[in-house]
Coordinates of C-alpha atoms and ligand atoms in Angstrom, one line a residue:
P1 CA -15.3 15.7 -21.7
G2 CA -12.9 17.1 -19.4
V3 CA -9.0 16.3 -19.2
Q4 CA -8.2 13.6 -21.8
L5 CA -5.7 10.7 -21.3
P6 CA -2.6 11.1 -23.4
H7 CA -4.1 9.0 -26.5
D8 CA -2.2 8.1 -29.9
P9 CA -3.8 5.0 -31.3
E10 CA -0.5 3.9 -33.1
K11 CA 1.1 3.6 -29.5
K12 CA 0.5 1.4 -26.8
T13 CA -0.4 2.5 -23.4
V14 CA 1.5 2.2 -20.5
V15 CA -0.2 2.3 -16.8
V16 CA 2.2 2.9 -13.9
L17 CA 0.7 2.3 -10.6
G18 CA 2.8 4.3 -7.6
S19 CA 5.2 7.2 -7.3
G20 CA 7.7 5.5 -5.1
W21 CA 11.3 4.4 -6.1
G22 CA 10.6 1.8 -8.5
A23 CA 8.0 4.0 -10.4
T24 CA 10.1 7.0 -10.1
A25 CA 13.1 5.5 -11.7
F26 CA 11.2 3.9 -14.2
L27 CA 9.6 7.2 -15.3
K28 CA 13.1 9.1 -15.2
S29 CA 14.6 6.8 -17.8
L30 CA 11.4 6.0 -19.9
D31 CA 11.5 7.3 -23.5
T32 CA 7.8 8.4 -23.6
T33 CA 7.7 9.1 -27.3
D34 CA 7.2 5.3 -27.8
Y35 CA 4.4 5.0 -25.4
N36 CA 0.9 6.7 -24.0
V37 CA 1.9 6.8 -20.2
V38 CA -0.4 7.1 -17.2
V39 CA 0.6 7.1 -13.6
V40 CA -1.7 6.7 -10.9
S41 CA -0.8 7.1 -7.4
P42 CA -2.3 8.4 -4.1
R43 CA 0.5 10.5 -3.6
N44 CA 1.4 13.0 -6.2
Y45 CA 5.3 12.8 -4.9
F46 CA 8.2 10.9 -4.7
L47 CA 9.1 10.3 -0.9
F48 CA 13.1 9.7 -0.3
T49 CA 12.3 7.1 2.5
P50 CA 16.2 6.9 3.6
L51 CA 15.9 10.3 5.2
L52 CA 12.4 10.1 6.8
P53 CA 13.5 9.3 10.4
S54 CA 15.5 12.5 10.1
V55 CA 12.4 14.2 9.4
A56 CA 10.5 12.6 12.1
V57 CA 12.8 14.4 14.5
G58 CA 12.9 17.5 12.9
T59 CA 16.5 17.7 11.3
L60 CA 15.0 17.8 8.1
S61 CA 11.9 19.5 6.7
T62 CA 9.2 17.8 5.2
R63 CA 9.7 19.3 1.7
S64 CA 13.2 18.9 1.5
I65 CA 12.6 15.0 0.8
L66 CA 9.6 15.1 -1.4
Q67 CA 9.9 15.5 -5.3
P68 CA 6.5 16.0 -7.0
T69 CA 5.9 13.5 -9.5
R70 CA 5.0 16.1 -12.2
Y71 CA 8.6 17.4 -11.7
V72 CA 9.8 14.2 -13.1
T73 CA 7.2 13.9 -16.0
R74 CA 7.0 17.6 -17.1
H75 CA 10.4 17.6 -19.1
K76 CA 9.4 14.4 -21.0
A77 CA 9.4 14.1 -24.7
R78 CA 5.6 13.4 -24.7
S79 CA 3.2 14.5 -22.2
V80 CA 2.5 11.8 -19.1
K81 CA -0.5 12.0 -17.4
V82 CA -0.4 12.1 -13.8
I83 CA -3.7 11.2 -11.6
E84 CA -3.6 11.5 -8.0
A85 CA -5.7 8.3 -7.0
E86 CA -5.5 5.0 -5.3
A87 CA -5.9 2.1 -7.5
Q88 CA -8.8 -0.4 -6.0
S89 CA -8.4 -3.4 -8.5
V90 CA -6.7 -4.7 -11.4
D91 CA -8.3 -7.0 -13.8
P92 CA -5.4 -8.9 -15.6
I93 CA -7.8 -10.8 -18.1
N94 CA -9.4 -7.5 -19.5
K95 CA -6.3 -5.6 -19.0
T96 CA -8.0 -2.7 -16.9
V97 CA -7.3 -0.9 -13.8
S98 CA -9.9 0.8 -11.5
F99 CA -9.0 3.5 -9.4
I100 CA -10.6 6.3 -6.9
D101 CA -10.2 9.8 -5.7
N102 CA -9.8 9.3 -2.1
S103 CA -8.6 12.6 -1.1
D104 CA -10.7 15.0 1.2
I105 CA -12.0 17.0 -1.6
Q106 CA -13.7 15.3 -4.7
G107 CA -15.5 16.5 -7.7
S108 CA -18.6 14.8 -9.0
V109 CA -16.4 12.0 -10.6
S110 CA -14.3 10.1 -8.2
S111 CA -14.0 6.6 -9.5
T112 CA -13.1 5.3 -13.0
T113 CA -11.6 2.2 -15.0
I114 CA -9.0 2.7 -17.9
P115 CA -7.4 -0.1 -20.1
Y116 CA -3.6 -0.7 -20.4
D117 CA -1.6 -2.6 -22.9
Y118 CA 1.2 -2.9 -20.1
L119 CA 0.7 -2.2 -16.5
V120 CA 3.9 -1.3 -14.3
Y121 CA 2.9 -2.5 -10.9
A122 CA 5.1 -0.4 -8.4
V123 CA 2.6 -0.1 -5.2
G124 CA 5.2 -1.1 -2.6
A125 CA 4.2 -2.7 0.6
E126 CA 2.8 -1.7 3.9
T127 CA 3.8 -2.1 7.4
Q128 CA 3.7 -5.6 8.8
T129 CA 1.5 -5.7 12.1
F130 CA 0.9 -9.6 12.0
G131 CA -2.3 -8.9 13.6
I132 CA -0.8 -8.0 16.8
P133 CA -3.5 -6.4 19.1
G134 CA -3.3 -2.6 19.6
V135 CA -0.7 -2.0 16.7
Q136 CA -3.0 -0.2 14.4
E137 CA -4.8 1.9 17.4
H138 CA -1.7 2.7 19.5
A139 CA 1.5 2.7 17.6
C140 CA 3.0 5.0 15.0
F141 CA 4.6 3.5 11.7
M142 CA 7.5 4.9 10.0
K143 CA 6.8 4.4 6.2
E144 CA 4.9 7.5 4.9
L145 CA 5.3 11.2 5.3
Q146 CA 2.0 11.3 7.5
D147 CA 3.7 8.8 9.9
A148 CA 6.8 11.0 10.5
D149 CA 4.3 13.9 11.4
K150 CA 2.3 11.9 13.6
F151 CA 5.5 10.5 15.1
Q152 CA 6.9 14.2 15.9
R153 CA 3.4 15.3 17.1
R154 CA 3.1 12.5 19.7
F155 CA 6.6 12.7 20.8
L156 CA 6.3 16.4 21.7
D157 CA 3.0 15.8 23.4
C158 CA 4.8 13.2 25.6
L159 CA 7.5 15.6 26.4
E160 CA 4.8 18.7 27.1
S161 CA 2.6 16.3 29.1
S162 CA 5.6 15.1 31.3
A163 CA 6.2 18.8 32.0
F164 CA 2.6 19.4 33.2
P165 CA 2.8 20.5 36.6
G166 CA 2.2 17.9 39.6
Q167 CA 2.9 14.8 37.3
S168 CA 4.2 11.8 39.2
D169 CA 7.5 10.6 38.7
D170 CA 6.4 7.2 37.5
E171 CA 4.2 9.0 35.0
I172 CA 7.0 11.2 34.1
G173 CA 9.0 8.1 33.4
R174 CA 6.3 6.2 31.5
L175 CA 5.7 9.5 29.4
L176 CA 9.3 9.6 28.4
H177 CA 9.7 6.1 27.7
M178 CA 9.7 5.7 23.8
V179 CA 9.9 2.0 22.6
V180 CA 10.8 1.2 18.9
V181 CA 9.8 -2.2 17.9
G182 CA 11.9 -3.9 15.2
G183 CA 15.6 -4.0 14.9
G184 CA 15.9 -3.7 11.1
P185 CA 17.4 -0.9 9.8
T186 CA 14.0 1.5 10.1
G187 CA 14.1 0.8 13.9
V188 CA 17.5 1.3 14.4
E189 CA 17.9 4.3 12.4
L190 CA 15.0 5.8 14.1
S191 CA 16.2 5.3 17.4
G192 CA 19.7 6.6 16.7
E193 CA 17.9 9.9 15.2
L194 CA 16.0 9.9 18.4
H195 CA 19.0 9.7 20.5
D196 CA 20.7 12.8 18.7
F197 CA 17.2 14.8 19.3
L198 CA 17.8 14.3 22.9
E199 CA 21.5 14.8 23.3
Q200 CA 21.6 17.9 20.9
D201 CA 18.4 20.0 21.5
L202 CA 16.3 18.5 24.3
K203 CA 19.0 18.7 27.0
S204 CA 18.7 22.3 26.5
W205 CA 15.1 22.9 25.7
Y206 CA 13.9 20.5 28.7
P207 CA 17.0 20.4 31.2
E208 CA 14.7 19.0 33.9
L209 CA 13.3 16.2 31.6
A210 CA 16.4 15.2 29.6
G211 CA 17.9 12.6 31.8
K212 CA 14.6 10.8 32.3
I213 CA 14.0 10.1 28.6
K214 CA 14.6 6.5 27.8
I215 CA 14.7 4.6 24.4
T216 CA 14.1 0.7 24.2
L217 CA 14.7 -1.2 20.9
V218 CA 12.7 -4.4 20.9
E219 CA 13.7 -7.1 18.6
A220 CA 12.3 -10.6 18.2
L221 CA 15.4 -12.0 16.7
P222 CA 18.7 -12.8 18.5
S223 CA 20.5 -9.8 16.8
V224 CA 19.5 -6.5 15.2
L225 CA 20.4 -5.6 11.5
P226 CA 20.9 -9.1 10.4
M227 CA 21.7 -7.7 6.8
F228 CA 24.8 -6.3 8.3
S229 CA 28.4 -8.0 9.0
K230 CA 28.8 -9.5 12.6
R231 CA 31.5 -6.6 13.2
L232 CA 29.0 -3.9 12.3
I233 CA 26.1 -5.5 14.3
D234 CA 28.5 -5.5 17.4
Y235 CA 29.5 -2.1 16.7
T236 CA 25.8 -0.9 16.7
M237 CA 25.3 -2.7 19.8
S238 CA 28.1 -1.0 21.6
T239 CA 27.4 2.4 20.0
F240 CA 23.5 1.9 21.3
K241 CA 24.7 1.0 24.9
E242 CA 27.2 4.2 25.0
S243 CA 24.3 6.3 23.9
K244 CA 22.2 4.7 26.5
I245 CA 19.5 3.1 24.3
D246 CA 18.5 -0.5 25.6
I247 CA 18.3 -3.2 23.2
L248 CA 16.0 -6.2 24.0
T249 CA 16.7 -9.0 22.0
Q250 CA 14.9 -12.4 21.7
T251 CA 12.0 -10.4 22.9
M252 CA 8.4 -10.1 21.1
V253 CA 5.9 -7.6 21.5
K254 CA 2.7 -9.4 21.8
E255 CA 0.4 -6.3 22.3
V256 CA 0.2 -2.7 22.3
K257 CA -1.8 -1.0 24.9
E258 CA -2.5 2.9 25.2
R259 CA 0.2 3.3 28.1
S260 CA 2.2 0.0 27.6
V261 CA 3.3 -2.9 25.6
M262 CA 3.3 -6.5 26.5
L263 CA 6.4 -8.2 26.1
A264 CA 7.3 -12.1 25.5
M265 CA 10.8 -12.3 27.1
P266 CA 13.6 -14.4 26.2
D267 CA 12.5 -16.9 29.1
K268 CA 8.9 -16.9 27.8
S269 CA 7.6 -14.8 30.7
I270 CA 5.2 -12.0 29.8
V271 CA 6.2 -8.5 31.0
E272 CA 4.2 -5.3 30.8
M273 CA 6.5 -2.4 30.1
P274 CA 4.8 1.1 30.4
C275 CA 5.8 3.7 27.9
G276 CA 4.7 7.0 26.4
M277 CA 4.8 6.0 22.5
V278 CA 5.4 3.1 20.5
V279 CA 6.9 3.2 16.8
W280 CA 6.3 0.1 14.8
A281 CA 8.9 -0.8 12.4
A282 CA 8.3 -4.8 12.0
G283 CA 8.8 -5.2 8.1
N284 CA 6.7 -5.3 5.1
R285 CA 3.5 -7.0 4.1
N286 CA 1.5 -7.0 0.9
R287 CA -1.1 -4.6 0.2
K288 CA -4.5 -5.6 -0.2
I289 CA -4.5 -4.5 -4.0
T290 CA -1.5 -7.1 -4.3
Q291 CA -3.3 -9.9 -2.4
D292 CA -6.4 -9.6 -4.7
L293 CA -4.5 -9.4 -7.9
M294 CA -2.4 -12.4 -6.7
A295 CA -5.7 -14.4 -6.0
Q296 CA -7.0 -14.1 -9.6
L297 CA -3.8 -16.1 -10.9
P298 CA -3.6 -18.8 -8.0
A299 CA -1.7 -21.1 -10.2
D300 CA 1.2 -18.7 -10.7
Q301 CA 0.9 -16.5 -7.9
A302 CA 1.3 -18.6 -4.5
N303 CA 4.3 -16.8 -2.9
K304 CA 3.1 -15.2 0.4
R305 CA 6.0 -12.9 0.3
G306 CA 4.7 -11.0 -2.7
I307 CA 4.4 -11.1 -6.5
T308 CA 6.4 -13.8 -8.4
I309 CA 8.2 -12.2 -11.3
D310 CA 10.8 -13.7 -13.9
E311 CA 14.0 -12.0 -14.8
Y312 CA 12.2 -9.6 -17.2
M313 CA 10.1 -8.5 -14.1
Q314 CA 6.8 -10.0 -15.8
M315 CA 4.3 -11.0 -13.3
K316 CA 4.1 -14.8 -13.8
G317 CA 0.9 -15.6 -15.4
T318 CA 0.3 -12.4 -17.1
R319 CA 2.2 -13.3 -20.5
E320 CA 4.0 -10.0 -21.0
S321 CA 1.3 -7.7 -19.8
I322 CA 2.0 -6.7 -16.2
F323 CA 5.4 -5.7 -14.7
A324 CA 6.3 -5.8 -11.1
I325 CA 8.7 -4.1 -9.6
G326 CA 10.1 -3.3 -5.8
D327 CA 8.6 -4.1 -2.5
C328 CA 5.4 -5.8 -3.9
T329 CA 7.4 -8.5 -5.5
A330 CA 8.9 -11.6 -3.9
S331 CA 12.4 -12.1 -5.5
S332 CA 16.0 -13.1 -4.4
H333 CA 16.6 -9.4 -3.6
A334 CA 15.7 -7.7 -0.2
P335 CA 13.0 -5.1 -0.6
T336 CA 15.3 -2.0 -0.8
A337 CA 15.2 1.4 -2.4
Q338 CA 18.3 0.2 -4.4
V339 CA 16.7 -2.9 -5.9
A340 CA 13.5 -1.1 -6.8
S341 CA 15.1 1.8 -8.4
Q342 CA 17.4 -0.6 -10.5
Q343 CA 14.3 -2.8 -11.5
G344 CA 12.4 0.6 -12.3
A345 CA 15.4 1.6 -14.5
Y346 CA 16.0 -1.7 -16.2
L347 CA 12.4 -1.8 -17.1
A348 CA 12.3 1.7 -18.8
R349 CA 15.3 0.3 -21.0
A350 CA 13.5 -3.1 -21.7
F351 CA 10.5 -1.0 -22.8
A352 CA 12.6 1.0 -25.3
Q353 CA 13.6 -2.3 -26.7
R354 CA 10.2 -3.7 -26.6
A355 CA 8.8 -0.5 -28.5
K356 CA 11.3 -1.4 -31.3
R357 CA 10.1 -4.9 -31.4
D358 CA 6.3 -4.1 -31.5
A359 CA 7.2 -1.6 -34.4
L360 CA 8.9 -4.4 -36.3
Q361 CA 5.8 -6.7 -35.4
A362 CA 3.5 -3.9 -36.8
R363 CA 5.7 -3.6 -39.9
L364 CA 5.6 -7.4 -40.5
T365 CA 1.8 -7.4 -40.3
D366 CA 1.6 -4.6 -42.7
L367 CA 4.0 -6.0 -45.2
E368 CA 2.2 -9.7 -44.9
S369 CA -1.1 -8.1 -45.7
S370 CA 0.1 -6.2 -48.5
A371 CA 1.8 -9.0 -49.9
A372 CA -1.3 -11.2 -49.8
M373 CA -3.0 -8.4 -51.9
M374 CA -0.4 -8.0 -54.6
L375 CA -1.1 -9.3 -58.0
H376 CA 2.2 -9.0 -59.7
E377 CA 4.5 -11.8 -58.9
D378 CA 7.4 -9.4 -59.3
E379 CA 6.2 -6.8 -56.8
R380 CA 5.0 -9.7 -54.4
N381 CA 8.5 -11.2 -54.4
K382 CA 9.9 -8.0 -53.4
V383 CA 7.6 -7.6 -50.5
V384 CA 8.0 -11.2 -49.5
E385 CA 11.8 -10.6 -49.3
Q386 CA 11.1 -7.6 -47.0
V387 CA 9.0 -9.8 -45.1
E388 CA 11.7 -12.2 -44.5
T389 CA 14.0 -9.6 -43.4
V390 CA 11.9 -8.3 -40.9
K391 CA 11.3 -11.9 -39.7
R392 CA 14.9 -12.3 -39.3
S393 CA 15.4 -9.1 -37.4
L394 CA 12.5 -10.3 -35.1
A395 CA 14.1 -13.6 -34.6
K396 CA 17.2 -11.9 -33.4
F397 CA 15.5 -9.6 -31.2
K398 CA 16.2 -10.5 -27.7
I399 CA 15.4 -8.6 -24.4
R400 CA 18.0 -8.8 -21.9
P401 CA 17.2 -10.0 -18.4
F402 CA 17.7 -7.9 -15.4
T403 CA 20.9 -8.2 -13.4
Y404 CA 21.2 -6.6 -9.9
S405 CA 24.4 -4.8 -8.9
H406 CA 24.8 -4.3 -5.2
Q407 CA 26.1 -0.8 -4.2
G408 CA 26.4 -1.8 -0.5
T409 CA 24.2 -1.3 2.5
L410 CA 24.4 1.9 4.6
A411 CA 22.6 2.8 7.9
Y412 CA 22.9 5.9 10.3
I413 CA 23.2 4.9 13.9
G414 CA 23.1 8.3 15.7
S415 CA 25.9 10.2 17.6
D416 CA 27.2 11.1 14.1
K417 CA 28.1 7.5 13.3
A418 CA 27.1 5.3 10.3
I419 CA 27.8 1.7 9.4
A420 CA 28.4 0.5 5.6
D421 CA 28.9 -2.7 4.3
L422 CA 30.5 -2.1 0.9
P423 CA 31.5 -4.5 -1.9
F424 CA 35.0 -4.7 -2.5
F425 CA 36.7 -6.6 -5.3
N426 CA 35.0 -10.2 -4.7
G427 CA 34.4 -9.5 -1.1
S428 CA 33.2 -7.0 1.2
F429 CA 34.4 -4.0 3.1
A430 CA 32.7 -3.0 6.7
S431 CA 33.4 0.3 8.1
G432 CA 31.8 2.2 11.0
G433 CA 32.0 5.5 12.6
V434 CA 32.1 9.2 12.0
L435 CA 34.0 9.2 8.7
T436 CA 31.5 6.5 7.4
Y437 CA 28.7 9.1 8.7
Y438 CA 30.1 11.6 6.1
F439 CA 30.2 9.0 3.5
W440 CA 26.5 8.2 4.4
R441 CA 25.8 11.9 4.1
S442 CA 27.4 12.4 0.8
A443 CA 25.9 9.0 -0.6
Y444 CA 22.3 10.1 0.3
L445 CA 22.7 13.5 -1.2
S446 CA 24.1 12.5 -4.4
T447 CA 21.2 10.0 -4.5
L448 CA 18.6 12.6 -4.2
F449 CA 16.9 12.8 -7.2
S450 CA 17.0 16.6 -7.9
L451 CA 19.4 19.6 -7.4
R452 CA 16.4 21.3 -5.6
N453 CA 16.3 18.3 -3.2
R454 CA 20.0 18.3 -2.4
T455 CA 19.9 22.1 -1.9
L456 CA 17.2 21.7 0.7
V457 CA 18.7 18.8 2.4
A458 CA 21.9 20.4 2.7
T459 CA 20.6 23.9 4.0
D460 CA 18.5 21.8 6.6
W461 CA 21.4 20.0 7.9
V462 CA 23.6 23.4 8.2
R463 CA 20.4 25.0 9.8
T464 CA 20.0 22.2 12.4
K465 CA 23.7 22.5 13.2
V466 CA 23.6 26.0 14.0
F467 CA 20.1 26.5 15.4
G468 CA 19.2 23.3 16.6
R469 CA 15.8 21.3 15.9
D470 CA 12.7 23.2 16.3
V471 CA 10.5 21.7 19.2
S472 CA 7.5 23.9 19.0
R473 CA 4.2 22.3 17.9
E474 CA 2.9 23.2 14.4
W475 CA -0.8 22.1 15.2
Ligands
FAD501 P1 7.5 2.7 -2.6 O1 8.8 3.4 -2.6 O2 6.8 2.5 -1.4 O3 6.4 3.2 -3.3 C1 5.1 2.8 -3.5 C2 4.3 3.7 -4.1 O4 3.0 3.1 -4.5 C3 3.8 4.8 -3.6 O5 3.9 6.1 -4.4 C4 2.6 4.7 -2.9 O6 2.0 5.9 -2.9 C5 2.0 4.1 -4.1 N1 0.7 3.4 -4.0 C6 0.1 2.8 -2.7 N2 -0.8 2.0 -2.7 C7 -1.2 2.2 -4.3 C8 -2.3 2.1 -5.1 N3 -3.5 1.3 -4.4 N4 -2.7 2.2 -6.2 C9 -1.5 3.2 -6.7 N5 -0.4 3.6 -6.1 C10 -0.4 3.2 -4.9 N6 15.9 1.2 1.3 C11 17.4 1.3 1.0 O7 17.8 0.7 0.0 N7 18.1 2.2 1.7 C12 17.7 3.1 2.5 O8 18.4 3.6 3.1 C13 16.4 2.6 3.2 N8 15.9 3.4 4.1 C14 14.5 3.4 4.4 C15 14.1 3.9 5.5 C16 12.7 3.8 5.7 C17 12.3 4.7 6.9 C18 11.8 3.1 5.2 C19 10.4 2.9 5.5 C20 12.3 2.1 3.9 C21 13.7 2.4 3.7 N9 14.2 1.6 2.5 C22 15.4 1.9 2.2 C23 13.3 0.8 1.8 C24 12.8 1.7 0.6 O9 12.3 2.5 1.1 C25 11.8 0.4 -0.2 O10 12.5 -0.7 -0.4 C26 11.3 1.2 -1.5 O11 10.5 2.5 -1.0 C27 10.4 0.3 -2.3 O12 10.2 0.9 -3.6 P2 8.8 0.6 -4.2 O13 8.7 1.6 -5.4 O14 8.7 -0.7 -4.2 O15 7.6 1.2 -3.3
NAD502 P1 13.0 -5.3 8.5 O1 11.9 -6.6 8.0 O2 14.2 -5.3 8.0 O3 13.0 -5.6 10.1 C1 11.9 -5.8 10.8 C2 12.4 -6.6 12.3 O4 11.2 -6.4 13.1 C3 12.6 -7.8 12.1 O5 13.8 -7.9 12.6 C4 11.8 -8.7 13.1 O6 12.1 -9.7 13.7 C5 11.3 -7.6 14.3 N1 10.0 -7.7 14.4 C6 8.9 -8.2 13.8 N2 7.9 -8.3 14.7 C7 8.2 -8.2 15.8 C8 7.7 -8.2 17.2 N3 6.3 -8.5 17.4 N4 8.5 -8.0 18.2 C9 9.7 -7.8 18.1 N5 10.4 -7.5 16.8 C10 9.8 -7.8 15.9 O7 12.1 -4.2 8.5 P2 12.5 -2.6 8.1 O8 13.5 -2.1 9.0 O9 11.3 -1.7 8.0 O10 13.2 -2.5 6.8 C11 12.4 -3.0 5.6 C12 12.9 -3.1 4.3 O11 13.5 -1.7 4.1 C13 14.3 -3.9 4.4 O12 14.6 -4.7 3.4 C14 15.3 -2.9 4.7 O13 16.6 -3.6 4.2 C15 15.0 -1.9 4.0 N6 15.7 -0.8 4.8 C16 16.7 -0.3 4.6 C17 17.3 0.9 5.2 C18 19.0 1.0 4.8 O14 19.6 0.3 4.0 N7 19.4 1.8 5.5 C19 16.9 1.6 6.0 C20 15.4 1.2 6.3 C21 14.8 0.0 5.8

């Protein structure tokens, strides 16, 4: 009863978990004529994460950086079933996935289990908290769309509360102190975007408060952005200094309280720093479903960073049935969109080869069984010859391994400046400044998956330039 899953018994079923960078790149490139394809993800859209901090401060509108997954799948040669649901568990032995509808509104059925021949596992990661007290309760993250919404709401709330008549100077100082934890690219880009919001809009909207807003970036390591070259790290530090963004390095956040953060300073002393809000951007950790899946294969899956895969994206220990890509894996590559999307596109090409191989394998089985049934020797010999030809083709069959091609690393640092480390012949080319910012903009505009999103983002940039960001509360 009800809506059926695409099912052709002649074809193998590929279940894709996720609708992020890896899964979307896979779906875009996959030839769906070869497989029954089912996508399961708790969000029915793709999120262009590099521009999430711009949504958080209102430079871009939310919808501009989303692409509904059905836009991606609707033009496919064979229909693809998209299910908005959260996978709860994977059984790698019986090859099944169980998932639930955990949205606010549910029908009478809200959980089920389906079988797969191949599972493309691309569930990404969640934000690392290291179990630090108060992070879940009091901090905002910057990973999902709802994080950007929450950030905007809280930030505007801090502004309005500090403008409330009779607020003491100390309390205004606290409410207008924004702390960003984590000096990786997420924390740096968000600090830069916050600074722009302050300079370009808040100064005119809240002139009496603008001078009191303070941004502090806290990083446990000796420097921010360790993936960038030293020159660009120095450039970022000096740009932040000019922008009056304080950077505290070798400083670790030990606890987040409702109105402050506890810091372990470089000299090991513990300092309480009052603040209005905290944004937590301290890196990635595995999702629970990933930990549970790995725990079922302890002999092959012991890496704490994520799923161990081989150069064909196969999850070790699952013998060509689970393929893992993106942030949920532990490989020699950084957990970036660039890696996840190249892995997804590679996997789609490998699946096209795999379909050809599976077809040859099926033909071989047919020929062998018909040869066994043939009574006349001449006829049997003809079939045996065909069997040998197919066997030779199969023996030559090779699926190529994945190779990563690094296109460079880019980050926006605020004040219309960006930094870029780009591969150049055998070395690299580092650049930072306003020109790099225009390069950053054009690179992201061209990476956006559809013309619709490119148009929306470009229009938002013009809108923000002409009219500024909107500081009214929507809810
Ligand atoms: P994701 O894109 O996170 O997708 C995971 C998918 O799985 C999502 O659709 C999610 O809803 C779904 N999912 C979650 N749980 C389940 C479940 N139980 N069942 C089914 N589906 C599930 N990288 C760059 O290279 N360049 C950048 O400029 C850049 N900027 C970034 C900016 C920010 C703010 C952030 C947070 C990250 C940025 N990254 C950037 C990193 C990049 O976003 C990730 O590396 C990339 O998203 C990884 O892709 P993925 O497919 O593995 O995971
Ligand atoms: P990250 O892992 O790169 O950085 C997190 C930082 O938080 C680390 O430097 C860590 O030392 C620090 N930290 C952790 N706990 C702390 C604590 N208690 N107190 C103070 N500091 C603490 O995380 P990210 O920035 O979210 O990036 C995640 C991945 O996404 C990375 O691979 C990154 O390259 C990628 N990304 C890329 C871009 C880009 O290319 N522009 C943008 C965002 C994210």
